[in-house]
Short mmCIF file of C-alpha atoms and ligand atoms in Angstrom, two decimals:
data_model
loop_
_atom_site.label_atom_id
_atom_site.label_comp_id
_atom_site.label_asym_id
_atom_site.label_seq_id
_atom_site.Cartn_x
_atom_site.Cartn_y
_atom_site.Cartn_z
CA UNK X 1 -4.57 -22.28 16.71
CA UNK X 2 -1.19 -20.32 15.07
CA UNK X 3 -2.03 -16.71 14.85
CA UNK X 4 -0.27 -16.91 11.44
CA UNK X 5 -3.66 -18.89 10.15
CA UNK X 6 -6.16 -17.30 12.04
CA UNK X 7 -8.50 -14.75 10.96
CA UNK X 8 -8.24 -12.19 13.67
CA UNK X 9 -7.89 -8.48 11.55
CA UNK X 10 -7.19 -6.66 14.46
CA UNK X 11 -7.30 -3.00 14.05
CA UNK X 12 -4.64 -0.39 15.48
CA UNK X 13 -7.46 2.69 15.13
CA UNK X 14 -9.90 3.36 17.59
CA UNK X 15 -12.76 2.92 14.76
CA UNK X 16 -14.96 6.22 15.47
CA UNK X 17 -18.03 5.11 15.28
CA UNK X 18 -17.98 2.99 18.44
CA UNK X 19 -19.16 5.54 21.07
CA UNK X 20 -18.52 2.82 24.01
CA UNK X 21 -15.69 0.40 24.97
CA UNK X 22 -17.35 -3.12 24.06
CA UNK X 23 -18.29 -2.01 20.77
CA UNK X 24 -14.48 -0.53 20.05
CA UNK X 25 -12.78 -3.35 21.53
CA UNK X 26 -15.00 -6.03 19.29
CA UNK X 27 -13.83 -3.88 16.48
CA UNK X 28 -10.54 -3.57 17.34
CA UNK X 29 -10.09 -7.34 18.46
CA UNK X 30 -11.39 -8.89 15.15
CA UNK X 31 -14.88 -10.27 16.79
CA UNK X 32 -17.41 -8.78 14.39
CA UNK X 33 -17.82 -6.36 11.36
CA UNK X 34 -20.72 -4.56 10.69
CA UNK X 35 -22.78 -5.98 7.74
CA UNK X 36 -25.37 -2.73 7.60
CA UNK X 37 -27.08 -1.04 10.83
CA UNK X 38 -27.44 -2.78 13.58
CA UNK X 39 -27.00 -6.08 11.83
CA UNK X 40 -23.42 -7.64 12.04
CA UNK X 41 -21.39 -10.44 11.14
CA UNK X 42 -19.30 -12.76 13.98
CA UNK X 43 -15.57 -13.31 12.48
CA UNK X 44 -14.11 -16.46 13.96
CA UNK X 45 -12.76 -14.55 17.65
CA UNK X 46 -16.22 -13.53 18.44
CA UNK X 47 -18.08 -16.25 17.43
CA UNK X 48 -16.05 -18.56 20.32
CA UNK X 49 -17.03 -16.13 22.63
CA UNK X 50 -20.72 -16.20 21.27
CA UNK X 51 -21.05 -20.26 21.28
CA UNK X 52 -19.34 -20.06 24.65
CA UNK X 53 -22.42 -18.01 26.04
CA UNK X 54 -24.38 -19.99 24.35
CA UNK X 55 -23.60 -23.23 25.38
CA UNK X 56 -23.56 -21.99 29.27
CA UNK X 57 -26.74 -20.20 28.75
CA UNK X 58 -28.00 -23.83 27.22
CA UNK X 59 -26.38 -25.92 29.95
CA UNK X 60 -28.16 -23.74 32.65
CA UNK X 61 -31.79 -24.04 30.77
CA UNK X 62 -31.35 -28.19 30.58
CA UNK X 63 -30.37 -28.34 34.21
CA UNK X 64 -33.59 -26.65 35.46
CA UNK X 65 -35.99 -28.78 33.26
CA UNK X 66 -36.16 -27.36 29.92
CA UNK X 67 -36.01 -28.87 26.78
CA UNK X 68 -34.54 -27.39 23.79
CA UNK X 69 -36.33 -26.78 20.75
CA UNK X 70 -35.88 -24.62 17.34
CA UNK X 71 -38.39 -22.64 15.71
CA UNK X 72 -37.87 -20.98 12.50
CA UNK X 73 -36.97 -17.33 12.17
CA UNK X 74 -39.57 -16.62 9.49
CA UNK X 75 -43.43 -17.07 10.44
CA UNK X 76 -47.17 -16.26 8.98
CA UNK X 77 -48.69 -13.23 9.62
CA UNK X 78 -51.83 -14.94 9.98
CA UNK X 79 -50.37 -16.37 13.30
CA UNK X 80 -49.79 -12.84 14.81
CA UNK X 81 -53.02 -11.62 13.62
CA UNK X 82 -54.54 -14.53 15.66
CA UNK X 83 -53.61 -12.88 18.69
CA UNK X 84 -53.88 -9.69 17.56
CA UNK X 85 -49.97 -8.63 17.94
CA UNK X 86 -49.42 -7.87 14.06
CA UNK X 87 -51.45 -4.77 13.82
CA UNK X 88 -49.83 -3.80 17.63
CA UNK X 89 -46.34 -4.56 17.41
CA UNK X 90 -45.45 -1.52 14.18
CA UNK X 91 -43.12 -0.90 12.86
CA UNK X 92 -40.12 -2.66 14.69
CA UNK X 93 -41.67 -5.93 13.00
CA UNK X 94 -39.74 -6.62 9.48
CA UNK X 95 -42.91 -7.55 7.42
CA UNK X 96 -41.83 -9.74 4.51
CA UNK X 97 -44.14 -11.07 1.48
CA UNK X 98 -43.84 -14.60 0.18
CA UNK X 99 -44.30 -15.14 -4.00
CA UNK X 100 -47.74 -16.48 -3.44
CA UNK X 101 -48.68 -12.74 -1.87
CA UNK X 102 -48.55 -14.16 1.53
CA UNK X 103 -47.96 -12.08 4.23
CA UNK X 104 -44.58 -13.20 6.67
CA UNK X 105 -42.46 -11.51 8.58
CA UNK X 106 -38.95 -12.21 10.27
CA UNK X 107 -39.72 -13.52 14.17
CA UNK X 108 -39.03 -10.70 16.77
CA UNK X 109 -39.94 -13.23 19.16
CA UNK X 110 -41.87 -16.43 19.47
CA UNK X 111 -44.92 -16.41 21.66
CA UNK X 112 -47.20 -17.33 19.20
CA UNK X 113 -45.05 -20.13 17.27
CA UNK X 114 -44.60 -22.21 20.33
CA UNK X 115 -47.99 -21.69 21.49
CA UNK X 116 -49.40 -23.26 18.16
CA UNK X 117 -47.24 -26.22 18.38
CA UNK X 118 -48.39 -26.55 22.03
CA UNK X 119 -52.00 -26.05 21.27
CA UNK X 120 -51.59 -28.79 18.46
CA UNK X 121 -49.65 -30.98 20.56
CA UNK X 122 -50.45 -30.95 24.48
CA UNK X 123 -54.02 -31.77 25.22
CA UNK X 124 -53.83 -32.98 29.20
CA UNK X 125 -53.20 -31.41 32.19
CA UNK X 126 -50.95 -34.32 32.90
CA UNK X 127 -48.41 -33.52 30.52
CA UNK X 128 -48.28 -30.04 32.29
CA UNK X 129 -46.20 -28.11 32.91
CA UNK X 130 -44.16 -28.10 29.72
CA UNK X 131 -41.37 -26.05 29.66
CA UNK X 132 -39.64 -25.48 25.98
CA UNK X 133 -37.17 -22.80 25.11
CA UNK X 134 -34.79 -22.19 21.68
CA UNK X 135 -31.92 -20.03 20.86
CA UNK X 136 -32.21 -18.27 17.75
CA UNK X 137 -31.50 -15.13 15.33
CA UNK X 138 -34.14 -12.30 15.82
CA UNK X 139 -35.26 -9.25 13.92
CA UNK X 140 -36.25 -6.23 15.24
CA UNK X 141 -36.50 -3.22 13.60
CA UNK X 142 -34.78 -0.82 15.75
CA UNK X 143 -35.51 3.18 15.80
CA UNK X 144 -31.74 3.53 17.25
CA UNK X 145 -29.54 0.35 16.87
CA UNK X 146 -26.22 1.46 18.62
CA UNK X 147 -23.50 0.08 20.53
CA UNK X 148 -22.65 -2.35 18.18
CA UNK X 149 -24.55 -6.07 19.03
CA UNK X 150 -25.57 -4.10 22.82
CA UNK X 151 -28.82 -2.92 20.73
CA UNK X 152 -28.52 -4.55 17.20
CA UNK X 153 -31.58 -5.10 14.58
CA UNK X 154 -30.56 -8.73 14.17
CA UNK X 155 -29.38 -10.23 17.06
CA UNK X 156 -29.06 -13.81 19.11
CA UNK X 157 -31.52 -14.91 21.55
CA UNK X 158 -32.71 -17.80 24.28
CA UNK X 159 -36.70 -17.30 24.76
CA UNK X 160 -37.71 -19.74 27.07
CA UNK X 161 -42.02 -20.43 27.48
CA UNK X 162 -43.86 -22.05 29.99
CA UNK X 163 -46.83 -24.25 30.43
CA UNK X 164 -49.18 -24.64 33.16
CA UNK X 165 -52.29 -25.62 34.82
CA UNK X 166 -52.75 -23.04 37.05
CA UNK X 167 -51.75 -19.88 38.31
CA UNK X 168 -49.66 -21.28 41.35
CA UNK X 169 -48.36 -23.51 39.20
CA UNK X 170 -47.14 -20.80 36.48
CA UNK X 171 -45.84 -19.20 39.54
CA UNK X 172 -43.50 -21.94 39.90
CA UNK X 173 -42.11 -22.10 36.80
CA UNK X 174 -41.32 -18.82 36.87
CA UNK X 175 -39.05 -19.10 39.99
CA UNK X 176 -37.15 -21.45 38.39
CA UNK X 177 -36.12 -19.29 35.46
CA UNK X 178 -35.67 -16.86 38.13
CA UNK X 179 -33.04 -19.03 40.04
CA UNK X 180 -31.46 -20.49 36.81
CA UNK X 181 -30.76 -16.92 35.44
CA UNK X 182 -29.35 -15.61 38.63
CA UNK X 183 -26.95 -19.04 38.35
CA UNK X 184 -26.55 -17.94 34.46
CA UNK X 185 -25.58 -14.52 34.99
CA UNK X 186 -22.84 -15.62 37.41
CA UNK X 187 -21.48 -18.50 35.65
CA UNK X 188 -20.59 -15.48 32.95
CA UNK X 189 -18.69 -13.41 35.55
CA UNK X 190 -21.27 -11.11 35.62
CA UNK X 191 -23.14 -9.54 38.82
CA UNK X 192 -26.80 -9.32 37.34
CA UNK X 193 -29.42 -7.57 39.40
CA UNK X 194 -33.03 -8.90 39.25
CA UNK X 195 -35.69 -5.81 38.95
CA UNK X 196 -39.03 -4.97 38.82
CA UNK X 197 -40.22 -4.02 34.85
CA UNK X 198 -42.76 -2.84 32.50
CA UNK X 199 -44.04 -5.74 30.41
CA UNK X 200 -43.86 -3.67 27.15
CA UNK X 201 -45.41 -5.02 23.79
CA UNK X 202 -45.17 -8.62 25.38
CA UNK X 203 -47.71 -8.12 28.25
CA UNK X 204 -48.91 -9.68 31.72
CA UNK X 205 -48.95 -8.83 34.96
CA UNK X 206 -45.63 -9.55 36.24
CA UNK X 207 -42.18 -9.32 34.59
CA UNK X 208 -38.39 -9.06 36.09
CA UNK X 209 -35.34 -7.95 34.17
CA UNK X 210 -32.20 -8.77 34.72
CA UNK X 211 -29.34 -5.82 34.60
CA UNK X 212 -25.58 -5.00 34.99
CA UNK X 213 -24.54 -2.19 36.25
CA UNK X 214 -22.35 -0.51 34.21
CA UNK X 215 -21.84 3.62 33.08
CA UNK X 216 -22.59 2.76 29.63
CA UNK X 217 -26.12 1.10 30.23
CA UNK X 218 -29.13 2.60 28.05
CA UNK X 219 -31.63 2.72 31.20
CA UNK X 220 -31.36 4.36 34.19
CA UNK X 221 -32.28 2.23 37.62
CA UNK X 222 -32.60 2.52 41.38
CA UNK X 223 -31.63 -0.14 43.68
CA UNK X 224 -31.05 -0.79 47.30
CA UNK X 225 -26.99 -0.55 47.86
CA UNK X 226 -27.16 -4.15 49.30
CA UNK X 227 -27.41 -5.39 45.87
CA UNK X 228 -24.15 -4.48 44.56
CA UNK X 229 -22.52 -6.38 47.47
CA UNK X 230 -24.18 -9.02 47.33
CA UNK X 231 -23.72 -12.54 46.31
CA UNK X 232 -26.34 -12.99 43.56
CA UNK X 233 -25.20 -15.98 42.04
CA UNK X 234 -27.54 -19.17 43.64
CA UNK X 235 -26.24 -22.51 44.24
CA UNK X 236 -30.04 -23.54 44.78
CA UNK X 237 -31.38 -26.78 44.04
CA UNK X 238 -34.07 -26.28 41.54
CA UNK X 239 -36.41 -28.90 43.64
CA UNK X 240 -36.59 -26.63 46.63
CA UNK X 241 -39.19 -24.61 47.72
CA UNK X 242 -38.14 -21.37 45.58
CA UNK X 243 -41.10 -18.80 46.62
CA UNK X 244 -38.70 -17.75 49.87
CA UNK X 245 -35.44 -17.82 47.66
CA UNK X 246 -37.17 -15.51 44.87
CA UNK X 247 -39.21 -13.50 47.83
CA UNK X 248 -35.88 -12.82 49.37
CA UNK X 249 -34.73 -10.83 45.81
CA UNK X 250 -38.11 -9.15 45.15
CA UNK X 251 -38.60 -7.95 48.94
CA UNK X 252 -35.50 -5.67 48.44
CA UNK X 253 -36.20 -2.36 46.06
CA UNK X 254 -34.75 -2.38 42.69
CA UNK X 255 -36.86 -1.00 39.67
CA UNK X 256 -35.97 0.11 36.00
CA UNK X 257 -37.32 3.16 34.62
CA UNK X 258 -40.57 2.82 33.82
CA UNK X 259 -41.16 0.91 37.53
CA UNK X 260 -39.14 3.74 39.74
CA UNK X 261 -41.21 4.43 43.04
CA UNK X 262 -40.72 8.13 44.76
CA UNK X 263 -42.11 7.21 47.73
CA UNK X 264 -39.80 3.89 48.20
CA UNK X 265 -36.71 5.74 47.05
CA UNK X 266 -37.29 8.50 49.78
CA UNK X 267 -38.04 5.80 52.60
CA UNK X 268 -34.41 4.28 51.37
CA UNK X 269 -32.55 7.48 52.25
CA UNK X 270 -28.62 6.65 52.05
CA UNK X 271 -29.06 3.02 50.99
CA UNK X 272 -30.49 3.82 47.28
CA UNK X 273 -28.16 3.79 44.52
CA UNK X 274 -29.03 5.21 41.52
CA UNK X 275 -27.09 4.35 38.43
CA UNK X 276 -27.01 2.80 34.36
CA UNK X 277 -27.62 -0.59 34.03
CA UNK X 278 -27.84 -3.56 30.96
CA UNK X 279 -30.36 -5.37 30.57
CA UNK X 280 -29.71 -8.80 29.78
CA UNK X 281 -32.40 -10.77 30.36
CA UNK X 282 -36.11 -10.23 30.94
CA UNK X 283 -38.75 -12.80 32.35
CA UNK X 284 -42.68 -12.14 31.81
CA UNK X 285 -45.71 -14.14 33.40
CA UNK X 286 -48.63 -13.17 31.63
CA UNK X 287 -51.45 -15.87 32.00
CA UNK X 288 -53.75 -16.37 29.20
CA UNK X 289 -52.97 -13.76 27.09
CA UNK X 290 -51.51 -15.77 24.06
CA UNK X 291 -53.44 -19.00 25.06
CA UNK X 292 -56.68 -17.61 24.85
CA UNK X 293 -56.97 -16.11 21.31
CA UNK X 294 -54.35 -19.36 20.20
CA UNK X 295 -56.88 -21.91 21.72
CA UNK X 296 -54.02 -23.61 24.25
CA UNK X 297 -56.36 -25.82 26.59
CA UNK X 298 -55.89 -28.93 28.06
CA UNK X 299 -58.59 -31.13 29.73
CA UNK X 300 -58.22 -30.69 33.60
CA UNK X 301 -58.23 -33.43 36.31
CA UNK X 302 -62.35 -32.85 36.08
CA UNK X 303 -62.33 -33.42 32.34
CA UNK X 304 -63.28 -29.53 32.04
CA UNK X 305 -61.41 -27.74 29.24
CA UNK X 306 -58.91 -25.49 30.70
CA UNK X 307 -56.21 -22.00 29.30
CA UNK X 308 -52.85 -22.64 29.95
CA UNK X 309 -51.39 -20.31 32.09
CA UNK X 310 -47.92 -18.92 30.30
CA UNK X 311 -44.71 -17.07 30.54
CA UNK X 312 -41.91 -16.15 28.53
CA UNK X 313 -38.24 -15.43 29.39
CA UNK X 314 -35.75 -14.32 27.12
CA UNK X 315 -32.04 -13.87 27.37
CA UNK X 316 -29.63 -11.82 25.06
CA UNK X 317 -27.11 -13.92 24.35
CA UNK X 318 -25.52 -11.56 21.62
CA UNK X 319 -25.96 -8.78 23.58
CA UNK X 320 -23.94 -10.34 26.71
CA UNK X 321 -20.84 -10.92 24.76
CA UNK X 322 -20.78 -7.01 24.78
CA UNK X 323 -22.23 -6.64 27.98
CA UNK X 324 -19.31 -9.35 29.47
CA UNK X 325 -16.75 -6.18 27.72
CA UNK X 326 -18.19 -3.57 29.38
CA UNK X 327 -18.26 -5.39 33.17
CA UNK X 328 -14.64 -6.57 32.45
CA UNK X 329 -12.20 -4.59 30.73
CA UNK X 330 -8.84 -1.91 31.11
CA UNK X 331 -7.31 0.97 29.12
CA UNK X 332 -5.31 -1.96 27.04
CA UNK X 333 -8.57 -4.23 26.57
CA UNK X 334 -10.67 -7.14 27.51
CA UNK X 335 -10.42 -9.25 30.13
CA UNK X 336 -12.30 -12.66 29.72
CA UNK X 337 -13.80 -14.33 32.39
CA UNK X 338 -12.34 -18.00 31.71
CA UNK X 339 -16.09 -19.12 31.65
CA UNK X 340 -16.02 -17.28 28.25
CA UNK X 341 -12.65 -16.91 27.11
CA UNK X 342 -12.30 -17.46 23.28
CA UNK X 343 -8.96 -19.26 24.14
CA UNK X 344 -7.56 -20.37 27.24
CA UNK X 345 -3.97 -19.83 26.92
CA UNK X 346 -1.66 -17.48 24.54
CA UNK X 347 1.40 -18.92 23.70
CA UNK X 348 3.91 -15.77 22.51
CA UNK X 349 7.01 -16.86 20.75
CA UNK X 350 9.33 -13.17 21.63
CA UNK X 351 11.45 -14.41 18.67
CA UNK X 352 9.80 -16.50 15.83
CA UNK X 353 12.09 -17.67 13.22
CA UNK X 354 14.89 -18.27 16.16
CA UNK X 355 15.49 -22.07 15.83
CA UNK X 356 15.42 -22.76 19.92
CA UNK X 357 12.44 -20.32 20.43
CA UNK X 358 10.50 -22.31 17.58
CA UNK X 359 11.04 -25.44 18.93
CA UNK X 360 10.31 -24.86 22.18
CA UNK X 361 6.71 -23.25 21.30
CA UNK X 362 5.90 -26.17 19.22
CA UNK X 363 6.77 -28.16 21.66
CA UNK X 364 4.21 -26.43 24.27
CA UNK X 365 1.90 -25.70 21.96
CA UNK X 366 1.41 -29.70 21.10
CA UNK X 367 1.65 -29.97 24.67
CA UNK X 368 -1.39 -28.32 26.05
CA UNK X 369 -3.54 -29.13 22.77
CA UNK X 370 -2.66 -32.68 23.88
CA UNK X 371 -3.95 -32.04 27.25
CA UNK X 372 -6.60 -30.48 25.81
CA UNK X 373 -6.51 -26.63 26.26
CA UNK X 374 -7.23 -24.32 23.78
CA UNK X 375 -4.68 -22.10 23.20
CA UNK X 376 -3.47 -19.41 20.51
CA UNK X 377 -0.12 -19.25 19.45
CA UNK X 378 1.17 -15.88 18.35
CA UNK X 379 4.40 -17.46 16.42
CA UNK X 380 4.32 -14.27 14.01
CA UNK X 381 7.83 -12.70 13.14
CA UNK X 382 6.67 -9.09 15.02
CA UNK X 383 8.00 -7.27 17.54
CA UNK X 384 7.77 -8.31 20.92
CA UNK X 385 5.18 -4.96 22.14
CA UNK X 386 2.93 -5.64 19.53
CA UNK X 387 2.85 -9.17 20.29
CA UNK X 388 2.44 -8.15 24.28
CA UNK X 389 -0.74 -5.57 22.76
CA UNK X 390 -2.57 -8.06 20.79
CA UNK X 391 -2.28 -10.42 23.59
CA UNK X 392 -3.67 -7.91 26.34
CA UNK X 393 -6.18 -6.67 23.49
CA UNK X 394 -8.26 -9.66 23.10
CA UNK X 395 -7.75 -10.73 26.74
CA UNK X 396 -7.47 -14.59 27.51
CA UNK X 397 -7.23 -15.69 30.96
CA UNK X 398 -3.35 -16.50 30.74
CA UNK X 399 -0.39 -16.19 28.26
CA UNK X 400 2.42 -17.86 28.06
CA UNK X 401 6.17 -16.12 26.67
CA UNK X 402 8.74 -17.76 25.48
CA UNK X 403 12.04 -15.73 25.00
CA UNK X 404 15.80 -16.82 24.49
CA UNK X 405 17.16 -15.53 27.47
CA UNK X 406 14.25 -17.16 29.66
CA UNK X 407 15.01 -20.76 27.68
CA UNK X 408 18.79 -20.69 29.06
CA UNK X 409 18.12 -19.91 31.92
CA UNK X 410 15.23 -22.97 32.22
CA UNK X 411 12.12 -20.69 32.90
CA UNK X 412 9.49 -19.39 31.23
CA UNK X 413 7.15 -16.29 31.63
CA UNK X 414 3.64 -16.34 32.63
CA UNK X 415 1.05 -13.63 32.83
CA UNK X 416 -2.45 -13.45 34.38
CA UNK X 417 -4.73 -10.91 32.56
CA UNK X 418 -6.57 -10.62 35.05
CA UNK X 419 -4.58 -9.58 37.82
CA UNK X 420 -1.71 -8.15 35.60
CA UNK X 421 1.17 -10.51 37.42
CA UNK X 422 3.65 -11.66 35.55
CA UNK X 423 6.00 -14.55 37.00
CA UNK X 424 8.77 -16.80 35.95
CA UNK X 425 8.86 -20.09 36.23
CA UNK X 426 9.76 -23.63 35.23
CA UNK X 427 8.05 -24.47 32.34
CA UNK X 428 6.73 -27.85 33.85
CA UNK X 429 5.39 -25.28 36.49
CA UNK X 430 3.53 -23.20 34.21
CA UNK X 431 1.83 -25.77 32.37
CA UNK X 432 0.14 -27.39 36.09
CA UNK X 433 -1.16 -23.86 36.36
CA UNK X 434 -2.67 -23.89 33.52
CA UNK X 435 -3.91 -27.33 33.75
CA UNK X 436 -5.15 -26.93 37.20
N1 5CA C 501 -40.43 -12.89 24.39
C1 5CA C 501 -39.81 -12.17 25.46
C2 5CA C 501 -39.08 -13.08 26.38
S1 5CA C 501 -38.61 -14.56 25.66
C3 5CA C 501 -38.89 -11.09 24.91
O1 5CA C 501 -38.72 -10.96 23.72
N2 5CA C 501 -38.31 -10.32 25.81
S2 5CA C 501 -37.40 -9.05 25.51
O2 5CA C 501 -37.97 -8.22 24.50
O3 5CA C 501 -37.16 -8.39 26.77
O4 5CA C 501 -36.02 -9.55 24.97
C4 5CA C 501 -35.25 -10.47 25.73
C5 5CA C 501 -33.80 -10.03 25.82
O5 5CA C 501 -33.24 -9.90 24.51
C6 5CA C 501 -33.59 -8.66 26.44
O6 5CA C 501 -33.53 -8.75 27.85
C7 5CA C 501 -32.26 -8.24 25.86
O7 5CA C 501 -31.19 -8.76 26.65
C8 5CA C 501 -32.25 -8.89 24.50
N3 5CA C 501 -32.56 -7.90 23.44
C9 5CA C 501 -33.75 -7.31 23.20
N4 5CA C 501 -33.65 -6.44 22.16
C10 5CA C 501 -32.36 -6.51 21.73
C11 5CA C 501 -31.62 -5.85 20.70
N5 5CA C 501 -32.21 -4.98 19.88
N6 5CA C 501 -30.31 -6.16 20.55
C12 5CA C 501 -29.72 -7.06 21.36
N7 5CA C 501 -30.36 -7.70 22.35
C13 5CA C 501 -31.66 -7.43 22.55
#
């Protein structure tokens, strides 16, 4: 993509309303404008980065078993009354009324939609478990949406449900969402720490979120030290026996808020660290409490009718594209994991217009398209800092300069965001690196 066509309206202010970093820097870098509070629109920058989450968090939910689905964003109140959630949920729920008079409202989440199309669907124990999940715009009428998409009123989500015959059973489906977030978390760069939770307006007995730590989180958490050292991400194959793996997380203390233990935090002494974390994903196992009033049974092996034992485990996808920000970033921007990266590579001509210069970034830029790496070519007729700015403002992995003096002399100039290094080389050399 030439910078001269793409939509990118970077700002140069530090817009004031963003009180922290990831919501500035999406400003600043072009990824989203506000449409009205806490609802915002994805300009062409962001939404890479957003479909990039996506398709890992998607790739990571097919390899442990589950099948993708999509349910509509609009559903009948008589639904929610069914299980008794539309009087309990208040006012965060956007209640909406059709032109007949009937009563809809704008899905917040999706417990009872899939467990209608499972009750009308699934009637044996043999098709158990099912596991079904969908990614997919929600609404939620926040008291306090801030920090741009961190806590937005419309915002993407994965909500994942299982299906099962029994308790044990249930059990086991939720270790696998357990393992496949930890892999999800860390195929995003990101060092998420599995904690204890209240179950909140969705319910059940036993619930995990998922949380980065990072100064700017909303909730406050306790965990033992060991956690932020320690590898979290699992290579684990999703057929093993996964009560050990998941008992080995749970055994160790780490609780949000609402779950904080005096007595445990005392007995940990030196090795509890208290600090603000994210949360980016949240898992519940809560039985029969939708199946029940929804009338989800199946006929068991003895032919007796029998509740489905669920769970639900959502994801904020929208929300980790800020979250992503605030765990990597400097004083002169982002710095994307390459997992993420809205663009691999950016290609900056120091002198567009110069014949040699031009011809010699065309000639790259067809170059690694051909090979098949997205890059962003800054061939704008600006001045070389601004150029070097941009470039470190929206963060790709690598960029790639191209100046006079560097093309008589053979070499070119290559800088890892990352790491800040800056090197020059041949330009045959530059291009393995950033085909390797
Ligand atoms: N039905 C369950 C699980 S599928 C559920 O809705 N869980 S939740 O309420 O915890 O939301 C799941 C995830 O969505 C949260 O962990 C969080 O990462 C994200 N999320 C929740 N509210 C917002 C919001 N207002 N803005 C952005 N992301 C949000």
């Amino acid at each position: 993509m030439r910078l001269t066509r793409y939509f990118m309206p970077t700002l140069k202010e530090t817009p004031s309303e963003a009180q922290v970093v990831s919501h500035r820097l999406m400003l600043r870098a072009g990824m989203i404008r506000q449409a009205s509070a806490g609802i915002y629109s994805w300009l062409p920058l962001g939404f890479k980065v957003l479909e990039n989450i996506d398709r890992i968090v998607r790739e990571e939910q097919d390899a442990m078993g589950c099948q993708q689905v999509l349910m509509p964003t609009i559903q009948s109140a008589d639904l929610w009354r069914a299980s008794g959630r539309y009087d309990d949920y208040g006012p965060e729920m956007l209640r909406i009324t059709d032109r007949h008079d009937r009563d809809m409202l704008y899905g917040p989440t999706n417990e009872e939609q899939i467990t209608e199309i499972f009750a009308g669907s699934v009637k044996s124990y043999r098709d158990l478990p099912q596991l079904l999940y969908h990614i997919q715009w929600k609404f939620r009428d926040e008291v306090r949406p801030r920090f741009g998409v961190m806590r937005g009123r419309e915002f993407l989500m994965k909500d994942a449900y299982s299906f099962d015959i029994s308790k044990d059973e249930a059990r086991r489906s939720y270790n696998k969402f357990f393992v496949s977030y930890l892999r999800t978390y860390e195929r995003l760069g990101l060092k998420a720490i599995p904690m204890a939770a209240d179950t909140g307006p969705i319910g059940g007995d036993m619930s995990h979120e998922f949380l980065i730590v990072a100064d700017t989180g909303e909730s406050e958490i306790a965990c033992h030290k060991d956690f932020l050292g320690m590898n979290l991400g699992a290579d684990i194959d999703y057929d093993d026996n996964l009560q050990p793996i998941v008992d080995n997380f749970t055994a160790k203390y780490a609780a949000t808020d609402d779950k904080r233990d005096e007595a445990a935090e005392a007995a940990l002494g030196d090795d509890l660290v208290v600090a603000r974390g994210i949360e980016v994903g949240h898992i519940f196992n809560f039985g029969t409490k939708y199946s029940e009033p929804l009338g989800a049974k199946v006929s068991g092996p003895d032919g007796e009718e029998v509740l489905v034992e669920m769970g639900s485990y959502g994801i904020g996808v929208s929300r980790l594209v800020a979250a992503v920000i605030e765990a990597s970033h400097d004083d002169n921007g982002i710095i994307w994991p390459e997992s993420v990266a809205p663009f691999h590579v950016g290609l900056i001509n120091l002198k567009a217009g110069d014949a040699d210069c031009d011809k010699a970034c065309d000639d790259i830029y067809k170059t690694l398209k051909d090979q098949g790496i997205d890059v962003l070519y800054d061939d704008r007729e600006t001045r070389a800092g601004a150029k070097f700015a941009d470039m470190d403002l929206i963060g790709l992995p690598w960029q790639l300069i191209i100046g006079p003096r560097g093309l008589k002399n053979g070499v070119v100039e290559l800088k890892n965001r990352k790491g800040g290094e800056r090197e020059e080389l041949s330009l045959e050399a530059a291009l393995s690196r950033l085909t390797a």
